[in-house]
Amino acid sequence: MKYDYLIVGTGLFGAVFAHEMNKCGRKCLVIDKRNHIAGNIYTEKKLDINVHKYGAHIFHTSDKKVWNYVNQFCEFNNYINQPVAIYKDELYNLPFNMNTFSKMWGIKTPAEAERIIREQVAEQNNLKPKNLEEQALSLVGRDIYEKLIKGYTEKQWGRECTELPSFIIKRLPVRFTFNNNYFNDRYQGIPCGGYTELISKLLNDIPVMLNTEYKEFIAKTDDVFEKTVYTGMIDEFFDYSLGELEYRSLKFEEEILEGVANYQGNAVVNYTAKEVPYTRIIEHKHFEFGTQPDTIITREYSKKWSRGDEPYYPVNDDKNQKLYSEYEKLAEARQDVIFGGRLGKYKYYDMDKVVAEALSLCEKEI
Ligand code: UDP
């Protein structure tokens, strides 16, 4: 059998690419080592609740093309992410906005909040931020940093904020309005019916082999593939020949709470104190405004990745970026393989960027 593409991974990148190329008449085979499709956006229905099995995913974008694209396959609901943060016995709204500032300092107006932040930022002596701690202090001052950033970030990344690149914190908006929307993007929502539905529609009509590990598969198949699209870890593809890239992994502790209709009143609650071992608790039903009599929660713990663990976040500091660029050179020399997605590109991509990247690759290939 001769195929145009072997696509490794049924996550968002692989599924969008396969869908578009199949539509143009290219012959695709998609494989995945897991026993289900959808990669890390996989959702599983339990007690009529779509459980985000590999962590919470909220689709948000300002790219109209991407938004229209995903909406072709399923309807998105009007969920807006408005997480709250618990620090010891205090509860704050996120992202950092007037609700946060008002609770923190008992103030009411933007002018008061700006004055307090300005005073705290001034203690930084206007130095150019060299790491995440300095970046956070120069953005929101010491109170917010110590209660809402330091503990969470150090748990999430497993190192001191002084040892982390500042770009990570730039994902979080700071606003002087009473707006709890976590994202600044124009469009936002969760696919009605779950993400697995979305991927299943994308892969409709395309042959998919589950429980199929790439290296084992190519060693024994007689099929011929013009090109391979690889969405797994780039360093694993090259047998870690230049060394291991660093990733953060996660541990999920799922709990069914029968007879509890509403555990925490919100889909996402972050625990920002270092003493609490998990980073957040997800209550899945609230992503879809569920009214079921029971609920399912997941405690999320961040941990160091080692071989055999699932990788979730690339650690894009200078050391790892340098190693990645060496792997990139190996990748460029392989005309028959295209790398894509968060793991293939070793990049902290959001879902919309993954869709955009897959679509632009399709244009190039066509
Ligand atoms: N962050 C924080 N406090 C919070 C939530 C996030 O300091 O309560 C920081 C932290 O450094 C984290 C980054 O913001 O790594 C990005 O968080 P986000 O929630 O966007 O990460 P993701 O949802 O991708 O895990």
mmCIF file of C-alpha atoms and ligand atoms in Angstrom:
data_model
loop_
_atom_site.group_PDB
_atom_site.id
_atom_site.type_symbol
_atom_site.label_atom_id
_atom_site.label_comp_id
_atom_site.label_asym_id
_atom_site.label_seq_id
_atom_site.Cartn_x
_atom_site.Cartn_y
_atom_site.Cartn_z
ATOM 1 C CA MET A 1 0.000 0.000 0.000
ATOM 2 C CA LYS A 2 1.349 3.425 -0.895
ATOM 3 C CA TYR A 3 0.399 6.472 1.170
ATOM 4 C CA ASP A 4 1.244 10.117 0.715
ATOM 5 C CA TYR A 5 1.454 10.716 4.468
ATOM 6 C CA LEU A 6 1.993 8.781 7.624
ATOM 7 C CA ILE A 7 0.713 11.020 10.397
ATOM 8 C CA VAL A 8 1.989 10.180 13.846
ATOM 9 C CA GLY A 9 -0.356 11.419 16.556
ATOM 10 C CA THR A 10 -4.101 12.017 16.567
ATOM 11 C CA GLY A 11 -3.924 15.295 18.491
ATOM 12 C CA LEU A 12 -5.069 18.593 17.067
ATOM 13 C CA PHE A 13 -2.104 19.057 14.724
ATOM 14 C CA GLY A 14 -2.232 15.573 13.235
ATOM 15 C CA ALA A 15 -6.025 15.582 12.902
ATOM 16 C CA VAL A 16 -6.245 18.972 11.166
ATOM 17 C CA PHE A 17 -3.408 18.092 8.811
ATOM 18 C CA ALA A 18 -4.899 14.678 7.977
ATOM 19 C CA HIS A 19 -8.333 16.169 7.403
ATOM 20 C CA GLU A 20 -7.148 18.849 4.997
ATOM 21 C CA MET A 21 -4.816 16.616 3.034
ATOM 22 C CA ASN A 22 -7.429 13.877 2.777
ATOM 23 C CA LYS A 23 -9.874 16.482 1.445
ATOM 24 C CA CYS A 24 -7.370 17.233 -1.334
ATOM 25 C CA GLY A 25 -7.215 13.586 -2.282
ATOM 26 C CA ARG A 26 -3.940 12.735 -0.542
ATOM 27 C CA LYS A 27 -3.805 9.306 0.940
ATOM 28 C CA CYS A 28 -3.189 9.468 4.696
ATOM 29 C CA LEU A 29 -2.688 6.939 7.461
ATOM 30 C CA VAL A 30 -2.839 8.180 11.040
ATOM 31 C CA ILE A 31 -1.358 6.251 13.939
ATOM 32 C CA ASP A 32 -1.373 6.849 17.680
ATOM 33 C CA LYS A 33 0.354 4.962 20.462
ATOM 34 C CA ARG A 34 -2.553 5.474 22.854
ATOM 35 C CA ASN A 35 -5.772 3.491 22.848
ATOM 36 C CA HIS A 36 -7.812 6.562 21.944
ATOM 37 C CA ILE A 37 -7.735 9.504 19.549
ATOM 38 C CA ALA A 38 -7.353 13.226 20.360
ATOM 39 C CA GLY A 39 -3.973 13.336 22.120
ATOM 40 C CA ASN A 40 -3.943 15.567 25.154
ATOM 41 C CA ILE A 41 -7.253 17.237 24.343
ATOM 42 C CA TYR A 42 -9.016 13.895 24.785
ATOM 43 C CA THR A 43 -12.245 14.133 26.753
ATOM 44 C CA GLU A 44 -14.082 11.141 28.120
ATOM 45 C CA LYS A 45 -17.750 11.093 29.038
ATOM 46 C CA LYS A 46 -18.462 9.903 32.584
ATOM 47 C CA LEU A 47 -21.738 10.422 34.467
ATOM 48 C CA ASP A 48 -22.732 12.529 31.482
ATOM 49 C CA ILE A 49 -19.802 14.898 32.153
ATOM 50 C CA ASN A 50 -17.011 15.448 29.617
ATOM 51 C CA VAL A 51 -13.841 14.899 31.615
ATOM 52 C CA HIS A 52 -10.667 16.578 30.293
ATOM 53 C CA LYS A 53 -8.438 13.554 30.916
ATOM 54 C CA TYR A 54 -5.116 15.289 30.218
ATOM 55 C CA GLY A 55 -5.831 18.644 31.811
ATOM 56 C CA ALA A 56 -8.210 21.503 31.153
ATOM 57 C CA HIS A 57 -8.353 22.835 27.611
ATOM 58 C CA ILE A 58 -10.102 26.064 26.759
ATOM 59 C CA PHE A 59 -10.144 27.095 23.150
ATOM 60 C CA HIS A 60 -9.423 30.795 22.636
ATOM 61 C CA THR A 61 -8.242 32.735 19.637
ATOM 62 C CA SER A 62 -8.247 36.090 17.942
ATOM 63 C CA ASP A 63 -7.728 34.465 14.586
ATOM 64 C CA LYS A 64 -11.051 34.508 12.782
ATOM 65 C CA LYS A 65 -9.884 31.987 10.211
ATOM 66 C CA VAL A 66 -8.994 29.481 12.933
ATOM 67 C CA TRP A 67 -12.250 30.120 14.810
ATOM 68 C CA ASN A 68 -14.347 29.599 11.684
ATOM 69 C CA TYR A 69 -12.317 26.530 10.866
ATOM 70 C CA VAL A 70 -12.966 24.683 14.135
ATOM 71 C CA ASN A 71 -16.609 25.781 14.176
ATOM 72 C CA GLN A 72 -17.218 23.852 10.954
ATOM 73 C CA PHE A 73 -16.893 20.597 12.856
ATOM 74 C CA CYS A 74 -18.806 21.299 16.026
ATOM 75 C CA GLU A 75 -20.572 24.037 17.871
ATOM 76 C CA PHE A 76 -18.628 25.818 20.602
ATOM 77 C CA ASN A 77 -20.400 26.928 23.766
ATOM 78 C CA ASN A 78 -20.047 30.359 25.343
ATOM 79 C CA TYR A 79 -17.743 29.303 28.185
ATOM 80 C CA ILE A 80 -15.419 32.081 29.306
ATOM 81 C CA ASN A 81 -12.548 31.076 31.532
ATOM 82 C CA GLN A 82 -12.680 32.992 34.820
ATOM 83 C CA PRO A 83 -10.486 31.057 37.229
ATOM 84 C CA VAL A 84 -10.117 31.960 40.863
ATOM 85 C CA ALA A 85 -7.018 31.563 42.996
ATOM 86 C CA ILE A 86 -6.913 30.380 46.591
ATOM 87 C CA TYR A 87 -3.969 31.518 48.678
ATOM 88 C CA LYS A 88 -4.163 30.168 52.241
ATOM 89 C CA ASP A 89 -7.602 31.350 53.432
ATOM 90 C CA GLU A 90 -7.942 34.102 50.832
ATOM 91 C CA LEU A 91 -9.692 33.863 47.473
ATOM 92 C CA TYR A 92 -8.955 36.111 44.500
ATOM 93 C CA ASN A 93 -10.170 36.536 40.946
ATOM 94 C CA LEU A 94 -7.792 35.939 38.067
ATOM 95 C CA PRO A 95 -6.318 37.238 35.864
ATOM 96 C CA PHE A 96 -4.995 40.203 37.823
ATOM 97 C CA ASN A 97 -7.766 42.781 37.587
ATOM 98 C CA MET A 98 -9.742 45.277 39.660
ATOM 99 C CA ASN A 99 -11.561 42.453 41.504
ATOM 100 C CA THR A 100 -8.172 41.031 42.535
ATOM 101 C CA PHE A 101 -6.801 44.427 43.562
ATOM 102 C CA SER A 102 -9.943 45.394 45.438
ATOM 103 C CA LYS A 103 -9.845 42.195 47.507
ATOM 104 C CA MET A 104 -6.090 42.474 48.065
ATOM 105 C CA TRP A 105 -6.010 46.097 49.219
ATOM 106 C CA GLY A 106 -9.622 47.038 50.027
ATOM 107 C CA ILE A 107 -9.645 49.671 47.281
ATOM 108 C CA LYS A 108 -12.335 50.595 44.747
ATOM 109 C CA THR A 109 -10.883 52.586 41.871
ATOM 110 C CA PRO A 110 -8.279 51.996 39.162
ATOM 111 C CA ALA A 111 -6.408 55.092 40.343
ATOM 112 C CA GLU A 112 -5.970 53.584 43.819
ATOM 113 C CA ALA A 113 -4.836 50.226 42.398
ATOM 114 C CA GLU A 114 -2.419 51.872 39.995
ATOM 115 C CA ARG A 115 -0.934 53.938 42.794
ATOM 116 C CA ILE A 116 -0.284 50.877 44.988
ATOM 117 C CA ILE A 117 1.195 48.878 42.126
ATOM 118 C CA ARG A 118 3.310 51.845 41.020
ATOM 119 C CA GLU A 119 4.730 52.162 44.555
ATOM 120 C CA GLN A 120 5.532 48.465 44.758
ATOM 121 C CA VAL A 121 7.006 48.401 41.263
ATOM 122 C CA ALA A 122 9.186 51.422 42.113
ATOM 123 C CA GLU A 123 10.996 49.257 44.680
ATOM 124 C CA GLN A 124 12.429 47.448 41.662
ATOM 125 C CA ASN A 125 14.511 50.526 40.730
ATOM 126 C CA ASN A 126 13.408 50.212 37.088
ATOM 127 C CA LEU A 127 15.870 47.462 36.346
ATOM 128 C CA LYS A 128 15.294 45.531 33.147
ATOM 129 C CA PRO A 129 13.737 42.188 34.260
ATOM 130 C CA LYS A 130 16.175 39.310 33.822
ATOM 131 C CA ASN A 131 13.940 36.499 35.037
ATOM 132 C CA LEU A 132 10.322 35.673 35.864
ATOM 133 C CA GLU A 133 10.512 37.037 39.411
ATOM 134 C CA GLU A 134 11.829 40.414 38.270
ATOM 135 C CA GLN A 135 9.326 40.480 35.419
ATOM 136 C CA ALA A 136 6.403 39.795 37.770
ATOM 137 C CA LEU A 137 7.588 42.327 40.373
ATOM 138 C CA SER A 138 7.948 45.019 37.741
ATOM 139 C CA LEU A 139 4.497 44.244 36.344
ATOM 140 C CA VAL A 140 2.286 43.860 39.439
ATOM 141 C CA GLY A 141 4.465 44.477 42.508
ATOM 142 C CA ARG A 142 5.298 42.373 45.538
ATOM 143 C CA ASP A 143 1.867 41.553 47.062
ATOM 144 C CA ILE A 144 0.434 39.959 43.937
ATOM 145 C CA TYR A 145 3.726 38.281 43.162
ATOM 146 C CA GLU A 146 4.026 36.660 46.574
ATOM 147 C CA LYS A 147 0.412 35.569 46.950
ATOM 148 C CA LEU A 148 -0.617 34.676 43.430
ATOM 149 C CA ILE A 149 2.466 34.049 41.315
ATOM 150 C CA LYS A 150 5.479 32.774 43.235
ATOM 151 C CA GLY A 151 4.080 29.576 44.771
ATOM 152 C CA TYR A 152 2.034 28.572 41.743
ATOM 153 C CA THR A 153 4.840 29.161 39.277
ATOM 154 C CA GLU A 154 7.454 27.364 41.349
ATOM 155 C CA LYS A 155 5.160 24.340 41.729
ATOM 156 C CA GLN A 156 4.305 24.407 38.033
ATOM 157 C CA TRP A 157 7.869 24.596 36.771
ATOM 158 C CA GLY A 158 9.759 22.945 39.633
ATOM 159 C CA ARG A 159 12.258 25.741 40.010
ATOM 160 C CA GLU A 160 12.676 29.165 41.561
ATOM 161 C CA CYS A 161 11.108 32.116 39.781
ATOM 162 C CA THR A 162 14.574 33.655 39.616
ATOM 163 C CA GLU A 163 15.612 30.701 37.441
ATOM 164 C CA LEU A 164 12.723 30.948 34.981
ATOM 165 C CA PRO A 165 12.383 32.899 31.728
ATOM 166 C CA SER A 166 10.117 35.928 32.018
ATOM 167 C CA PHE A 167 8.006 35.180 28.934
ATOM 168 C CA ILE A 168 5.929 32.573 30.834
ATOM 169 C CA ILE A 169 4.253 35.243 32.937
ATOM 170 C CA LYS A 170 3.530 37.443 29.935
ATOM 171 C CA ARG A 171 0.705 35.015 29.096
ATOM 172 C CA LEU A 172 -1.277 36.503 31.975
ATOM 173 C CA PRO A 173 -3.125 39.788 31.448
ATOM 174 C CA VAL A 174 -3.048 42.642 33.987
ATOM 175 C CA ARG A 175 -6.114 44.876 33.785
ATOM 176 C CA PHE A 176 -7.470 47.882 35.578
ATOM 177 C CA THR A 177 -11.073 46.909 34.817
ATOM 178 C CA PHE A 178 -13.439 44.505 36.580
ATOM 179 C CA ASN A 179 -13.017 41.897 33.859
ATOM 180 C CA ASN A 180 -12.354 38.304 34.991
ATOM 181 C CA ASN A 181 -11.915 36.852 31.508
ATOM 182 C CA TYR A 182 -8.592 34.981 31.660
ATOM 183 C CA PHE A 183 -7.917 35.567 27.981
ATOM 184 C CA ASN A 184 -7.776 38.687 25.857
ATOM 185 C CA ASP A 185 -8.840 36.836 22.730
ATOM 186 C CA ARG A 186 -11.869 37.742 20.635
ATOM 187 C CA TYR A 187 -13.283 34.178 20.507
ATOM 188 C CA GLN A 188 -13.512 31.557 23.248
ATOM 189 C CA GLY A 189 -15.427 28.388 24.090
ATOM 190 C CA ILE A 190 -15.496 24.638 24.598
ATOM 191 C CA PRO A 191 -16.719 22.254 21.882
ATOM 192 C CA CYS A 192 -20.225 21.073 22.776
ATOM 193 C CA GLY A 193 -19.911 17.328 23.249
ATOM 194 C CA GLY A 194 -16.215 17.489 24.119
ATOM 195 C CA TYR A 195 -12.927 17.699 22.220
ATOM 196 C CA THR A 196 -12.934 14.008 21.295
ATOM 197 C CA GLU A 197 -15.992 14.707 19.139
ATOM 198 C CA LEU A 198 -14.117 17.471 17.325
ATOM 199 C CA ILE A 199 -11.140 15.210 16.565
ATOM 200 C CA SER A 200 -13.415 12.360 15.590
ATOM 201 C CA LYS A 201 -15.113 14.587 13.008
ATOM 202 C CA LEU A 202 -11.738 15.720 11.657
ATOM 203 C CA LEU A 203 -10.585 12.124 11.282
ATOM 204 C CA ASN A 204 -13.827 10.873 9.794
ATOM 205 C CA ASP A 205 -13.085 8.786 6.624
ATOM 206 C CA ILE A 206 -9.362 8.561 7.406
ATOM 207 C CA PRO A 207 -7.778 5.273 8.495
ATOM 208 C CA VAL A 208 -6.548 5.469 12.094
ATOM 209 C CA MET A 209 -4.534 2.807 13.898
ATOM 210 C CA LEU A 210 -4.546 3.044 17.686
ATOM 211 C CA ASN A 211 -2.167 1.281 20.095
ATOM 212 C CA THR A 212 0.476 1.752 17.427
ATOM 213 C CA GLU A 213 3.901 2.981 18.421
ATOM 214 C CA TYR A 214 5.732 4.726 15.570
ATOM 215 C CA LYS A 215 9.122 3.007 15.684
ATOM 216 C CA GLU A 216 7.642 -0.452 16.135
ATOM 217 C CA PHE A 217 5.184 0.238 13.341
ATOM 218 C CA ILE A 218 7.691 1.390 10.711
ATOM 219 C CA ALA A 219 9.988 -1.510 11.581
ATOM 220 C CA LYS A 220 7.359 -4.020 10.571
ATOM 221 C CA THR A 221 5.126 -2.362 7.967
ATOM 222 C CA ASP A 222 5.475 -2.978 4.241
ATOM 223 C CA ASP A 223 3.550 0.174 3.421
ATOM 224 C CA VAL A 224 5.290 3.041 1.704
ATOM 225 C CA PHE A 225 4.932 6.624 2.882
ATOM 226 C CA GLU A 226 6.073 9.601 0.833
ATOM 227 C CA LYS A 227 6.317 11.719 3.956
ATOM 228 C CA THR A 228 5.861 11.419 7.701
ATOM 229 C CA VAL A 229 4.255 14.087 9.853
ATOM 230 C CA TYR A 230 5.523 13.543 13.365
ATOM 231 C CA THR A 231 3.799 15.220 16.316
ATOM 232 C CA GLY A 232 5.598 13.420 19.137
ATOM 233 C CA MET A 233 8.707 14.601 20.968
ATOM 234 C CA ILE A 234 11.433 15.645 18.564
ATOM 235 C CA ASP A 235 14.237 14.388 20.829
ATOM 236 C CA GLU A 236 12.581 10.984 21.151
ATOM 237 C CA PHE A 237 12.316 10.777 17.349
ATOM 238 C CA PHE A 238 16.098 11.114 17.143
ATOM 239 C CA ASP A 239 16.604 8.591 19.973
ATOM 240 C CA TYR A 240 17.778 11.385 22.299
ATOM 241 C CA SER A 241 21.043 11.298 20.363
ATOM 242 C CA LEU A 242 21.936 14.880 21.354
ATOM 243 C CA GLY A 243 20.588 14.532 24.896
ATOM 244 C CA GLU A 244 17.166 14.948 26.512
ATOM 245 C CA LEU A 245 15.114 18.083 26.196
ATOM 246 C CA GLU A 246 13.363 19.020 29.445
ATOM 247 C CA TYR A 247 9.588 18.824 29.809
ATOM 248 C CA ARG A 248 7.156 19.213 32.667
ATOM 249 C CA SER A 249 4.801 16.379 33.261
ATOM 250 C CA LEU A 250 1.540 16.282 35.195
ATOM 251 C CA LYS A 251 -0.169 13.877 37.540
ATOM 252 C CA PHE A 252 -3.950 13.852 37.657
ATOM 253 C CA GLU A 253 -5.979 12.656 40.595
ATOM 254 C CA GLU A 254 -9.559 12.249 39.489
ATOM 255 C CA GLU A 255 -12.388 11.930 41.983
ATOM 256 C CA ILE A 256 -16.063 11.266 41.454
ATOM 257 C CA LEU A 257 -18.185 12.995 44.059
ATOM 258 C CA GLU A 258 -21.545 11.281 43.993
ATOM 259 C CA GLY A 259 -24.436 13.330 45.257
ATOM 260 C CA VAL A 260 -22.354 16.525 45.153
ATOM 261 C CA ALA A 261 -23.834 18.730 42.465
ATOM 262 C CA ASN A 262 -21.393 21.586 42.844
ATOM 263 C CA TYR A 263 -18.031 21.182 44.552
ATOM 264 C CA GLN A 264 -16.200 24.441 43.949
ATOM 265 C CA GLY A 265 -18.553 26.631 41.929
ATOM 266 C CA ASN A 266 -16.069 27.123 39.104
ATOM 267 C CA ALA A 267 -14.323 25.035 36.449
ATOM 268 C CA VAL A 268 -10.813 26.110 37.484
ATOM 269 C CA VAL A 269 -9.540 26.931 40.959
ATOM 270 C CA ASN A 270 -5.796 27.560 41.279
ATOM 271 C CA TYR A 271 -3.989 26.888 44.549
ATOM 272 C CA THR A 272 -1.188 29.396 44.665
ATOM 273 C CA ALA A 273 0.408 28.602 48.041
ATOM 274 C CA LYS A 274 3.518 26.451 47.935
ATOM 275 C CA GLU A 275 2.285 24.300 50.849
ATOM 276 C CA VAL A 276 -0.613 22.873 48.802
ATOM 277 C CA PRO A 277 0.901 20.113 46.662
ATOM 278 C CA TYR A 278 -1.372 20.503 43.636
ATOM 279 C CA THR A 279 -1.544 23.536 41.354
ATOM 280 C CA ARG A 280 -5.261 23.470 40.574
ATOM 281 C CA ILE A 281 -8.548 21.634 40.886
ATOM 282 C CA ILE A 282 -10.707 21.298 37.808
ATOM 283 C CA GLU A 283 -14.449 20.671 38.162
ATOM 284 C CA HIS A 284 -15.267 19.449 34.670
ATOM 285 C CA LYS A 285 -19.034 19.973 34.540
ATOM 286 C CA HIS A 286 -18.637 23.753 34.784
ATOM 287 C CA PHE A 287 -16.949 23.877 31.367
ATOM 288 C CA GLU A 288 -20.341 23.033 29.918
ATOM 289 C CA PHE A 289 -22.648 24.563 32.560
ATOM 290 C CA GLY A 290 -23.597 21.042 33.677
ATOM 291 C CA THR A 291 -26.547 20.453 35.995
ATOM 292 C CA GLN A 292 -25.914 16.751 36.684
ATOM 293 C CA PRO A 293 -26.602 15.537 40.252
ATOM 294 C CA ASP A 294 -22.954 14.406 40.677
ATOM 295 C CA THR A 295 -19.623 15.973 39.909
ATOM 296 C CA ILE A 296 -16.090 14.981 38.876
ATOM 297 C CA ILE A 297 -13.017 16.867 40.000
ATOM 298 C CA THR A 298 -9.349 16.511 39.091
ATOM 299 C CA ARG A 299 -6.437 17.634 41.223
ATOM 300 C CA GLU A 300 -3.510 18.536 39.015
ATOM 301 C CA TYR A 301 0.064 18.090 40.212
ATOM 302 C CA SER A 302 3.065 19.248 38.257
ATOM 303 C CA LYS A 303 6.124 17.029 38.160
ATOM 304 C CA LYS A 304 9.473 16.626 36.510
ATOM 305 C CA TRP A 305 9.314 14.633 33.319
ATOM 306 C CA SER A 306 11.403 11.523 32.989
ATOM 307 C CA ARG A 307 11.322 8.878 30.254
ATOM 308 C CA GLY A 308 8.044 7.034 30.219
ATOM 309 C CA ASP A 309 6.064 10.002 31.594
ATOM 310 C CA GLU A 310 3.702 12.041 29.444
ATOM 311 C CA PRO A 311 5.296 15.338 28.397
ATOM 312 C CA TYR A 312 2.966 18.361 28.654
ATOM 313 C CA TYR A 313 5.039 21.516 28.710
ATOM 314 C CA PRO A 314 8.338 22.214 26.980
ATOM 315 C CA VAL A 315 10.761 24.096 29.235
ATOM 316 C CA ASN A 316 11.741 26.862 26.857
ATOM 317 C CA ASP A 317 14.709 28.290 28.726
ATOM 318 C CA ASP A 318 17.989 29.177 27.013
ATOM 319 C CA LYS A 319 19.652 25.840 27.695
ATOM 320 C CA ASN A 320 16.785 23.804 26.241
ATOM 321 C CA GLN A 321 16.237 26.179 23.321
ATOM 322 C CA LYS A 322 19.854 25.735 22.370
ATOM 323 C CA LEU A 323 19.539 21.971 22.423
ATOM 324 C CA TYR A 324 16.284 22.176 20.495
ATOM 325 C CA SER A 325 17.952 24.197 17.742
ATOM 326 C CA GLU A 326 20.471 21.363 17.376
ATOM 327 C CA TYR A 327 17.607 18.904 16.966
ATOM 328 C CA GLU A 328 16.044 21.314 14.483
ATOM 329 C CA LYS A 329 19.153 20.958 12.323
ATOM 330 C CA LEU A 330 18.753 17.178 12.338
ATOM 331 C CA ALA A 331 15.103 17.675 11.430
ATOM 332 C CA GLU A 332 15.946 19.935 8.488
ATOM 333 C CA ALA A 333 18.197 17.236 7.094
ATOM 334 C CA ARG A 334 15.248 14.830 7.021
ATOM 335 C CA GLN A 335 13.341 15.919 3.898
ATOM 336 C CA ASP A 336 10.877 13.069 4.396
ATOM 337 C CA VAL A 337 9.750 14.066 7.905
ATOM 338 C CA ILE A 338 7.809 17.129 9.035
ATOM 339 C CA PHE A 339 7.597 17.966 12.740
ATOM 340 C CA GLY A 340 4.557 19.711 14.171
ATOM 341 C CA GLY A 341 2.582 20.563 17.295
ATOM 342 C CA ARG A 342 3.727 21.358 20.843
ATOM 343 C CA LEU A 343 6.063 18.380 21.131
ATOM 344 C CA GLY A 344 7.313 18.263 17.550
ATOM 345 C CA LYS A 345 8.207 21.950 17.653
ATOM 346 C CA TYR A 346 9.127 22.079 21.362
ATOM 347 C CA LYS A 347 6.990 25.170 21.789
ATOM 348 C CA TYR A 348 4.425 26.245 24.437
ATOM 349 C CA TYR A 349 1.704 26.537 21.779
ATOM 350 C CA ASP A 350 -1.946 27.197 22.542
ATOM 351 C CA MET A 351 -4.504 25.173 20.570
ATOM 352 C CA ASP A 352 -5.326 27.927 18.097
ATOM 353 C CA LYS A 353 -1.657 28.277 17.159
ATOM 354 C CA VAL A 354 -1.512 24.531 16.555
ATOM 355 C CA VAL A 355 -4.487 24.718 14.179
ATOM 356 C CA ALA A 356 -2.973 27.712 12.378
ATOM 357 C CA GLU A 357 0.355 25.924 12.033
ATOM 358 C CA ALA A 358 -1.277 22.771 10.672
ATOM 359 C CA LEU A 359 -3.303 24.771 8.148
ATOM 360 C CA SER A 360 -0.284 26.669 6.928
ATOM 361 C CA LEU A 361 1.654 23.429 6.546
ATOM 362 C CA CYS A 362 -1.205 22.082 4.407
ATOM 363 C CA GLU A 363 -1.015 25.126 2.149
ATOM 364 C CA LYS A 364 2.700 24.569 1.759
ATOM 365 C CA GLU A 365 2.282 20.894 0.978
ATOM 366 C CA ILE A 366 -0.474 21.531 -1.551
HETATM 367 N N1 UDP B 1 0.379 31.781 36.826
HETATM 368 C C1 UDP B 1 0.491 32.236 38.124
HETATM 369 N N2 UDP B 1 -0.562 32.114 38.971
HETATM 370 C C2 UDP B 1 -1.728 31.557 38.595
HETATM 371 C C3 UDP B 1 -1.859 31.105 37.261
HETATM 372 C C4 UDP B 1 -0.780 31.222 36.403
HETATM 373 O O1 UDP B 1 1.533 32.731 38.508
HETATM 374 O O2 UDP B 1 -2.656 31.456 39.419
HETATM 375 C C5 UDP B 1 1.559 31.905 35.929
HETATM 376 C C6 UDP B 1 2.474 30.705 36.055
HETATM 377 O O3 UDP B 1 3.794 31.182 35.911
HETATM 378 C C7 UDP B 1 2.097 29.852 34.884
HETATM 379 C C8 UDP B 1 1.770 30.905 33.838
HETATM 380 O O4 UDP B 1 1.171 31.961 34.584
HETATM 381 O O5 UDP B 1 3.129 28.995 34.484
HETATM 382 C C9 UDP B 1 0.847 30.436 32.740
HETATM 383 O O6 UDP B 1 -0.333 29.941 33.296
HETATM 384 P P1 UDP B 1 -1.508 29.344 32.423
HETATM 385 O O7 UDP B 1 -2.664 29.135 33.326
HETATM 386 O O8 UDP B 1 -1.685 30.198 31.222
HETATM 387 O O9 UDP B 1 -0.884 27.954 31.993
HETATM 388 P P2 UDP B 1 -1.550 26.674 31.350
HETATM 389 O O10 UDP B 1 -3.035 26.846 31.441
HETATM 390 O O11 UDP B 1 -1.003 26.593 29.962
HETATM 391 O O12 UDP B 1 -1.086 25.576 32.218
#
